[in-house]
mmCIF file of C-alpha atoms in Angstrom:
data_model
loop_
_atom_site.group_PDB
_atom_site.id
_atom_site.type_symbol
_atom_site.label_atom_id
_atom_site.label_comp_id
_atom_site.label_asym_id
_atom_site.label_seq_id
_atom_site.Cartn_x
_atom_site.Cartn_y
_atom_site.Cartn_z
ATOM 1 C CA UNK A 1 0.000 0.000 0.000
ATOM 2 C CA UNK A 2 1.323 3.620 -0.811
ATOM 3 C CA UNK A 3 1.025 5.082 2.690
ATOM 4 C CA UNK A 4 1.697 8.578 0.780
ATOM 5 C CA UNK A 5 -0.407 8.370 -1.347
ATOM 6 C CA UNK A 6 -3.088 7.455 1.032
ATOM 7 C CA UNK A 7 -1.785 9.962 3.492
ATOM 8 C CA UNK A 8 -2.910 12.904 1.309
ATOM 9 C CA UNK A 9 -6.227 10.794 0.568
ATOM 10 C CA UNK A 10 -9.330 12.852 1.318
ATOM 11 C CA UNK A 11 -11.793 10.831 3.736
ATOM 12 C CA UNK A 12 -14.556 9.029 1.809
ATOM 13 C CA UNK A 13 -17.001 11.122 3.280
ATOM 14 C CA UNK A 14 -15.770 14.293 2.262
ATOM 15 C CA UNK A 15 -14.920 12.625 -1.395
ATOM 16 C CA UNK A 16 -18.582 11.527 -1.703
ATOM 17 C CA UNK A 17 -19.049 15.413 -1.174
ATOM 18 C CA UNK A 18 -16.950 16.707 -4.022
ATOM 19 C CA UNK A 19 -18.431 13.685 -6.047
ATOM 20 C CA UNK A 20 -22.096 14.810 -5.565
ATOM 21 C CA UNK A 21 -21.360 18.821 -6.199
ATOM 22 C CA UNK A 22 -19.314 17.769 -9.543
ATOM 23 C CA UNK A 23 -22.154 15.579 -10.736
ATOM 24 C CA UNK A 24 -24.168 18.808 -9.787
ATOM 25 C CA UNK A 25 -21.958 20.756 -11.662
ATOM 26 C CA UNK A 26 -21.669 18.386 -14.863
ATOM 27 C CA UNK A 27 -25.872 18.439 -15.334
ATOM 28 C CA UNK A 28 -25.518 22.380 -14.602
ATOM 29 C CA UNK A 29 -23.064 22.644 -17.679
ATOM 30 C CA UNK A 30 -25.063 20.022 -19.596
ATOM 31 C CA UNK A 31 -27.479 21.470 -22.893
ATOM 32 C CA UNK A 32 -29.335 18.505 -22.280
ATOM 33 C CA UNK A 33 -30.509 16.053 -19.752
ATOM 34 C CA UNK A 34 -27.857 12.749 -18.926
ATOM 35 C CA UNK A 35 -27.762 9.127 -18.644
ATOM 36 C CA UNK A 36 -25.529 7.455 -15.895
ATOM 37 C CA UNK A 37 -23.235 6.605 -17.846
ATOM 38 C CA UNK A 38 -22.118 9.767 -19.396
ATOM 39 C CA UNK A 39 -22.448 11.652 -16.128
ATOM 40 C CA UNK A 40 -20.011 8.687 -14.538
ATOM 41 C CA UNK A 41 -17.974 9.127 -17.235
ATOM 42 C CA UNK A 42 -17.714 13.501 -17.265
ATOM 43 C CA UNK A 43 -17.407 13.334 -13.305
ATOM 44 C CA UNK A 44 -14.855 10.232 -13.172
ATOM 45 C CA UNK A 45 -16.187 7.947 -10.998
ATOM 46 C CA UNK A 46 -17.592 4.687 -10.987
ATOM 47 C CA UNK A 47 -21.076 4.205 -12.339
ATOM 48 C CA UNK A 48 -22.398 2.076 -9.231
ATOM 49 C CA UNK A 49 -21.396 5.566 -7.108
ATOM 50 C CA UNK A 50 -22.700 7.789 -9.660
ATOM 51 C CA UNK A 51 -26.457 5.853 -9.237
ATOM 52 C CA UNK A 52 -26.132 6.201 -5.088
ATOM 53 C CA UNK A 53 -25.720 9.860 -5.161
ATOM 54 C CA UNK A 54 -27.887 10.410 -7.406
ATOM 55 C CA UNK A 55 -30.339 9.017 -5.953
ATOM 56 C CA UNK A 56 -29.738 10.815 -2.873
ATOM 57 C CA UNK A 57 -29.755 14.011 -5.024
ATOM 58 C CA UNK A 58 -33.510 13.043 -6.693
ATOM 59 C CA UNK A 59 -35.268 11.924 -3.054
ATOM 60 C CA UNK A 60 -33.650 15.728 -1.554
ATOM 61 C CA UNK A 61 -35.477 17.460 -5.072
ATOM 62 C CA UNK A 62 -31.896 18.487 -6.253
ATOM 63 C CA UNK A 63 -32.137 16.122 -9.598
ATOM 64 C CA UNK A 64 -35.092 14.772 -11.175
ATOM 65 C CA UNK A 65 -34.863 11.742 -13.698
ATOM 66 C CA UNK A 66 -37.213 10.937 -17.022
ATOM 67 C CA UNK A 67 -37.084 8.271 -19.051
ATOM 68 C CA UNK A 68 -33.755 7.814 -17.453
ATOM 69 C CA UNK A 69 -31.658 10.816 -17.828
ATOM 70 C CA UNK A 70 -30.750 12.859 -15.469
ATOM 71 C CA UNK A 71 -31.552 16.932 -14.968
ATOM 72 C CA UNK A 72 -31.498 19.567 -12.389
ATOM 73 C CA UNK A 73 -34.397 19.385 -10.000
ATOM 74 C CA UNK A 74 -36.856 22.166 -8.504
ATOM 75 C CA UNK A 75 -34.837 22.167 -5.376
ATOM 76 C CA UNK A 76 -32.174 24.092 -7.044
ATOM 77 C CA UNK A 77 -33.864 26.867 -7.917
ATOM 78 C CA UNK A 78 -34.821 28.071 -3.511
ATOM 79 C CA UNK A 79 -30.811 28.293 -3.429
ATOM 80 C CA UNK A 80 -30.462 30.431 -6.206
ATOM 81 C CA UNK A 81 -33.698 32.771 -4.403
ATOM 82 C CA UNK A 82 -31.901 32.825 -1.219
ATOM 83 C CA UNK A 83 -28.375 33.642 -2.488
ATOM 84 C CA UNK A 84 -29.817 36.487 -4.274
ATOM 85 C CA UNK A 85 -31.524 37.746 -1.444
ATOM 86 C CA UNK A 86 -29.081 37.386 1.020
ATOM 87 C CA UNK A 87 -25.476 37.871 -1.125
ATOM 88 C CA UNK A 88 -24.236 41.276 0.064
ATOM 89 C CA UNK A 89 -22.317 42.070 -3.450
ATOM 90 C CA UNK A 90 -25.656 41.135 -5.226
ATOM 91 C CA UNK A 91 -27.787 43.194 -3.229
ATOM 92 C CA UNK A 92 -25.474 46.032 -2.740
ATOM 93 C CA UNK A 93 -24.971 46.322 -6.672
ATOM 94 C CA UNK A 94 -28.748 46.191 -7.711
ATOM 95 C CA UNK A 95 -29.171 49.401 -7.509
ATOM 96 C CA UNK A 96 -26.110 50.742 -8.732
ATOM 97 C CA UNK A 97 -26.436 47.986 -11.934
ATOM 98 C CA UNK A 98 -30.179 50.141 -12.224
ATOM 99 C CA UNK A 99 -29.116 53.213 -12.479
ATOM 100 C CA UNK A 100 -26.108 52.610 -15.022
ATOM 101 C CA UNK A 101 -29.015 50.663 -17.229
ATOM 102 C CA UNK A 102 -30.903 53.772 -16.867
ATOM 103 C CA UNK A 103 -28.127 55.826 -17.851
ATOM 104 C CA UNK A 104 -27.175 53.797 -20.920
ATOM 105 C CA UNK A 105 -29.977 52.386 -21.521
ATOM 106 C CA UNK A 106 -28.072 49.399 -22.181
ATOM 107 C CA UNK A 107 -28.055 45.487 -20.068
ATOM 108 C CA UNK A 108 -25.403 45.712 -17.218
ATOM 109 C CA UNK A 109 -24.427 42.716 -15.297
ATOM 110 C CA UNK A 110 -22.220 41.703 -12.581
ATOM 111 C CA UNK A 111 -20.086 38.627 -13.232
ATOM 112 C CA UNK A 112 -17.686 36.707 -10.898
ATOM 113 C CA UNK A 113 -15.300 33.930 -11.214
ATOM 114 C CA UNK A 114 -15.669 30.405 -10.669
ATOM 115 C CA UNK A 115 -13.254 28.204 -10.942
ATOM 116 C CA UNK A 116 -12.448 28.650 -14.403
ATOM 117 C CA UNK A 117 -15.573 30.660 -15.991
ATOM 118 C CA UNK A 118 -17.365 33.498 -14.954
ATOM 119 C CA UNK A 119 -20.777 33.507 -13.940
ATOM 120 C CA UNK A 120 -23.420 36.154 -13.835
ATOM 121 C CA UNK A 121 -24.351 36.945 -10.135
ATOM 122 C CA UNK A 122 -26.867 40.662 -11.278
ATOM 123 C CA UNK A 123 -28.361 42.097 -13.935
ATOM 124 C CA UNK A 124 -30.485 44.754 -15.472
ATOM 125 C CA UNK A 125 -31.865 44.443 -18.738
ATOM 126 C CA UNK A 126 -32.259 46.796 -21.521
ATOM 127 C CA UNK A 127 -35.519 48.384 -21.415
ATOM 128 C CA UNK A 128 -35.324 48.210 -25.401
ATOM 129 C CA UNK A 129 -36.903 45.507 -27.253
ATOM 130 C CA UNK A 130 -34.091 44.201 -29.285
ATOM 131 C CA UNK A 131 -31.885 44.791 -25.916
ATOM 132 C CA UNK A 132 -29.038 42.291 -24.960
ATOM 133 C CA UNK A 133 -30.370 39.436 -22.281
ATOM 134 C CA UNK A 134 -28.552 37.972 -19.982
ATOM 135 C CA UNK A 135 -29.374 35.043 -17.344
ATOM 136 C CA UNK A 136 -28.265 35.292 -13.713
ATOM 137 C CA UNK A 137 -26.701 31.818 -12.541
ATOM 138 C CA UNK A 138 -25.700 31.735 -16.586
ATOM 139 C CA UNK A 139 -22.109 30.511 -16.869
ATOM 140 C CA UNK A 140 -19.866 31.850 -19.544
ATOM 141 C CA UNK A 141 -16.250 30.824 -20.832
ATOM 142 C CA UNK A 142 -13.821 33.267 -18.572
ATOM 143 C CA UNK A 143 -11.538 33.933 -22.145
ATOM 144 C CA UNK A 144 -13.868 35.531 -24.360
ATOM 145 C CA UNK A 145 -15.468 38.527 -23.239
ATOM 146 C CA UNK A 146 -14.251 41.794 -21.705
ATOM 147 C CA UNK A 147 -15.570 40.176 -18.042
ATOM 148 C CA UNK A 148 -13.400 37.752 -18.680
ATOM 149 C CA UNK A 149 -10.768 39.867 -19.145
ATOM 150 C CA UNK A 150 -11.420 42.186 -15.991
ATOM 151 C CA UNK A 151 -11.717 38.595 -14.110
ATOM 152 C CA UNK A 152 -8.328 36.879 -15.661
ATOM 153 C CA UNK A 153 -5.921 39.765 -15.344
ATOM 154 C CA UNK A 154 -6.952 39.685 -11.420
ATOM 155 C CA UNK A 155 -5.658 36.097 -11.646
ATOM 156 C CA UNK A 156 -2.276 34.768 -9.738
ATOM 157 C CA UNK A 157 0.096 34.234 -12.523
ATOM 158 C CA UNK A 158 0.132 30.740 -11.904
ATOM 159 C CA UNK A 159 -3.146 29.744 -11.888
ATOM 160 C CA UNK A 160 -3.824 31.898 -15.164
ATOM 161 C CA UNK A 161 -0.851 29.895 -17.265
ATOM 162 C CA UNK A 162 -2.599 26.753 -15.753
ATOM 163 C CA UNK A 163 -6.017 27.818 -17.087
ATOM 164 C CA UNK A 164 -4.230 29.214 -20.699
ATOM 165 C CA UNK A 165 -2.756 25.413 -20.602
ATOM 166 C CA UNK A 166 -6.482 24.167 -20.690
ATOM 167 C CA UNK A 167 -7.768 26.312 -23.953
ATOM 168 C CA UNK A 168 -6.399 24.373 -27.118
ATOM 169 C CA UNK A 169 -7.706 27.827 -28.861
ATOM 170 C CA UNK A 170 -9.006 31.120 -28.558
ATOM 171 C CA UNK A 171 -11.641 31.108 -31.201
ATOM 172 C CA UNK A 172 -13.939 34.572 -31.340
ATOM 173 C CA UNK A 173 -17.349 34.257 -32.820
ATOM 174 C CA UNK A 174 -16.507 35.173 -35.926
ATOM 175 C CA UNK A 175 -14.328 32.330 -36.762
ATOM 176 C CA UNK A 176 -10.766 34.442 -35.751
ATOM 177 C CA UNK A 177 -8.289 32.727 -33.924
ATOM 178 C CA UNK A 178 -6.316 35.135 -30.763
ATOM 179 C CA UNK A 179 -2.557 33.941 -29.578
ATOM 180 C CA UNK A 180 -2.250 33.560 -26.400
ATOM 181 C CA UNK A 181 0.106 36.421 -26.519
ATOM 182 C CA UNK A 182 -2.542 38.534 -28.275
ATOM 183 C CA UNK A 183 -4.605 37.726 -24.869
ATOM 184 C CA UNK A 184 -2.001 38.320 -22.337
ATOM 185 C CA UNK A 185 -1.652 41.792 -23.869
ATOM 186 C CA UNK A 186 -5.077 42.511 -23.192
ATOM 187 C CA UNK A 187 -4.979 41.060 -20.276
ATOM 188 C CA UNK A 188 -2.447 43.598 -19.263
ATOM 189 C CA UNK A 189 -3.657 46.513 -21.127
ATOM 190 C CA UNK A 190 -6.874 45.719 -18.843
ATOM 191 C CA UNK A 191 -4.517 46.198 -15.518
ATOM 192 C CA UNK A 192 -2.885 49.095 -16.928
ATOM 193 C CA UNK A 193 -6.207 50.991 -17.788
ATOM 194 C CA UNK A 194 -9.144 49.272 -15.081
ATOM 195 C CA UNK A 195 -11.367 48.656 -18.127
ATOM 196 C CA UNK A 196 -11.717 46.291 -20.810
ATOM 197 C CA UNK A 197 -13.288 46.481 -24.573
ATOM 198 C CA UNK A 198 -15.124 43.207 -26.312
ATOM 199 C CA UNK A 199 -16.096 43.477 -30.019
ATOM 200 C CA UNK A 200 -18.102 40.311 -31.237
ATOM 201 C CA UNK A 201 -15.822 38.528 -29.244
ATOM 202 C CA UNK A 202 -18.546 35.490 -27.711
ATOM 203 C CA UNK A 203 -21.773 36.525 -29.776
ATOM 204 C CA UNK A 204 -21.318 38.709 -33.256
ATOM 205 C CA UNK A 205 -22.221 42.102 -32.967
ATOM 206 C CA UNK A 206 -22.041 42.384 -29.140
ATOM 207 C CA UNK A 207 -20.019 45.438 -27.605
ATOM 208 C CA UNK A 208 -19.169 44.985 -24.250
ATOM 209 C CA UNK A 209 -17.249 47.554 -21.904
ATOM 210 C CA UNK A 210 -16.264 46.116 -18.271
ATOM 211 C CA UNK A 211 -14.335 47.403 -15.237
ATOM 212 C CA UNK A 212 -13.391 45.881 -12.098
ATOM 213 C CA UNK A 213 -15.387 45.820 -8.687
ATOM 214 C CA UNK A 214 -12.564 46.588 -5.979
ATOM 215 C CA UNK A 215 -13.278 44.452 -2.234
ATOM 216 C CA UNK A 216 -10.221 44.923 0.443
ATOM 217 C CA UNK A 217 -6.830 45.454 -0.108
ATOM 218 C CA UNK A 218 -8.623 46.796 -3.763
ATOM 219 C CA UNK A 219 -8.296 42.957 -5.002
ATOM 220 C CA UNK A 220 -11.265 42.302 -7.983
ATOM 221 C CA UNK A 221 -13.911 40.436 -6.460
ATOM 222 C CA UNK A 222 -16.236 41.137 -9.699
ATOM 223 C CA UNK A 223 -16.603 42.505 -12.810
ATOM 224 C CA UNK A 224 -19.647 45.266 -13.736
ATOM 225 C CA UNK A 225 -20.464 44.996 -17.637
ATOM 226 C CA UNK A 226 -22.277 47.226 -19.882
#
């Protein structure tokens, strides 16, 4: 037996944790509803263990299951109510995000990162018909975008080569292909100025201007977007 290895082991209960939030996670980032064998297979584990928390997950209203695949349940959504209510950047932004929609009579948003994408936490949309929508709780890729941006040029230099290591390509919308170097220039121009600039970069036609939310020590702990 490795006694290293099994050293550094996390306990089985707190693995059956991180098992259940990343089969969580994998129907979140799903299009479509699962079977068990694809969600054993996208979380890594075995399929037998995959079944028992799942069914956990279905009796508790977290997942529901038709005609054998797998989907988010109603019991999701009372989280998403409460953090919204109770989230002191969300709340505390609301009105600010308001009156900058009012102003440019554009859809603002508040985004944050997790892990590595960025997820929309507020929002305001366009009063115009043909305005830009946006979904809070919608996750979007953390390189394309001027959120994104804001978001990666707060990263530890580390951590963002390890993310850059994960993209096989930075492919905009309209087909176009940015370098990694073309990105880490923008991602510095971004620090340089505390804004960022997005043409058509995730959706044609979409111009998108961002700038850093400051928390303590005036570390990002969000990006606004108009």
């Amino acid at each position: 037996m490795d006694l290293a290895a099994a050293t550094h082991r996390p306990p089985v209960s707190v693995r059956s944790v991180a098992r259940t939030l990343d089969l969580l996670i994998a129907l979140e980032k799903a299009d479509q509803p699962m079977g068990l064998s694809e969600l054993a297979r996208v979380v890594d584990i075995p399929k037998t263990t995959a079944q028992r928390l799942l069914s956990v997950l279905e009796t508790r209203g977290f997942v529901q299951r038709e005609r054998g695949l797998y989907q988010l349940g109603a019991g999701i959504v009372p989280l998403t109510g409460a953090f919204l209510a109770r989230n002191s950047l969300s709340r505390a932004a609301l009105p600010v995000l308001e009156e900058m929609t009012l102003i440019s009579g554009e859809t603002v948003s508040l985004q944050v990162r997790q892990d590595f994408d960025r997820v929309i936490i507020q929002r305001v949309h366009s009063p115009h018909p043909l305005g830009y929508t946006l979904n809070i709780g919608e996750r979007l890729p953390l390189h394309l975008g001027a959120s994104g941006q804001i978001l990666m040029a707060a990263m530890p230099e580390d951590e963002l080569l390890r993310f850059l290591e994960r993209i096989p390509e930075i492919r905009l919308a309209g087909g176009e292909i940015r370098t990694r170097e073309e990105l880490l220039q923008r991602l510095q121009e971004a620090r340089l100025q505390g804004l960022a600039v997005s043409l058509g970069e995730r959706e044609l036609g979409v111009v998108s201007l961002d700038a850093p939310v400051r928390g303590p020590g005036r570390s990002t702990i969000a990006a606004v977007s108009i």
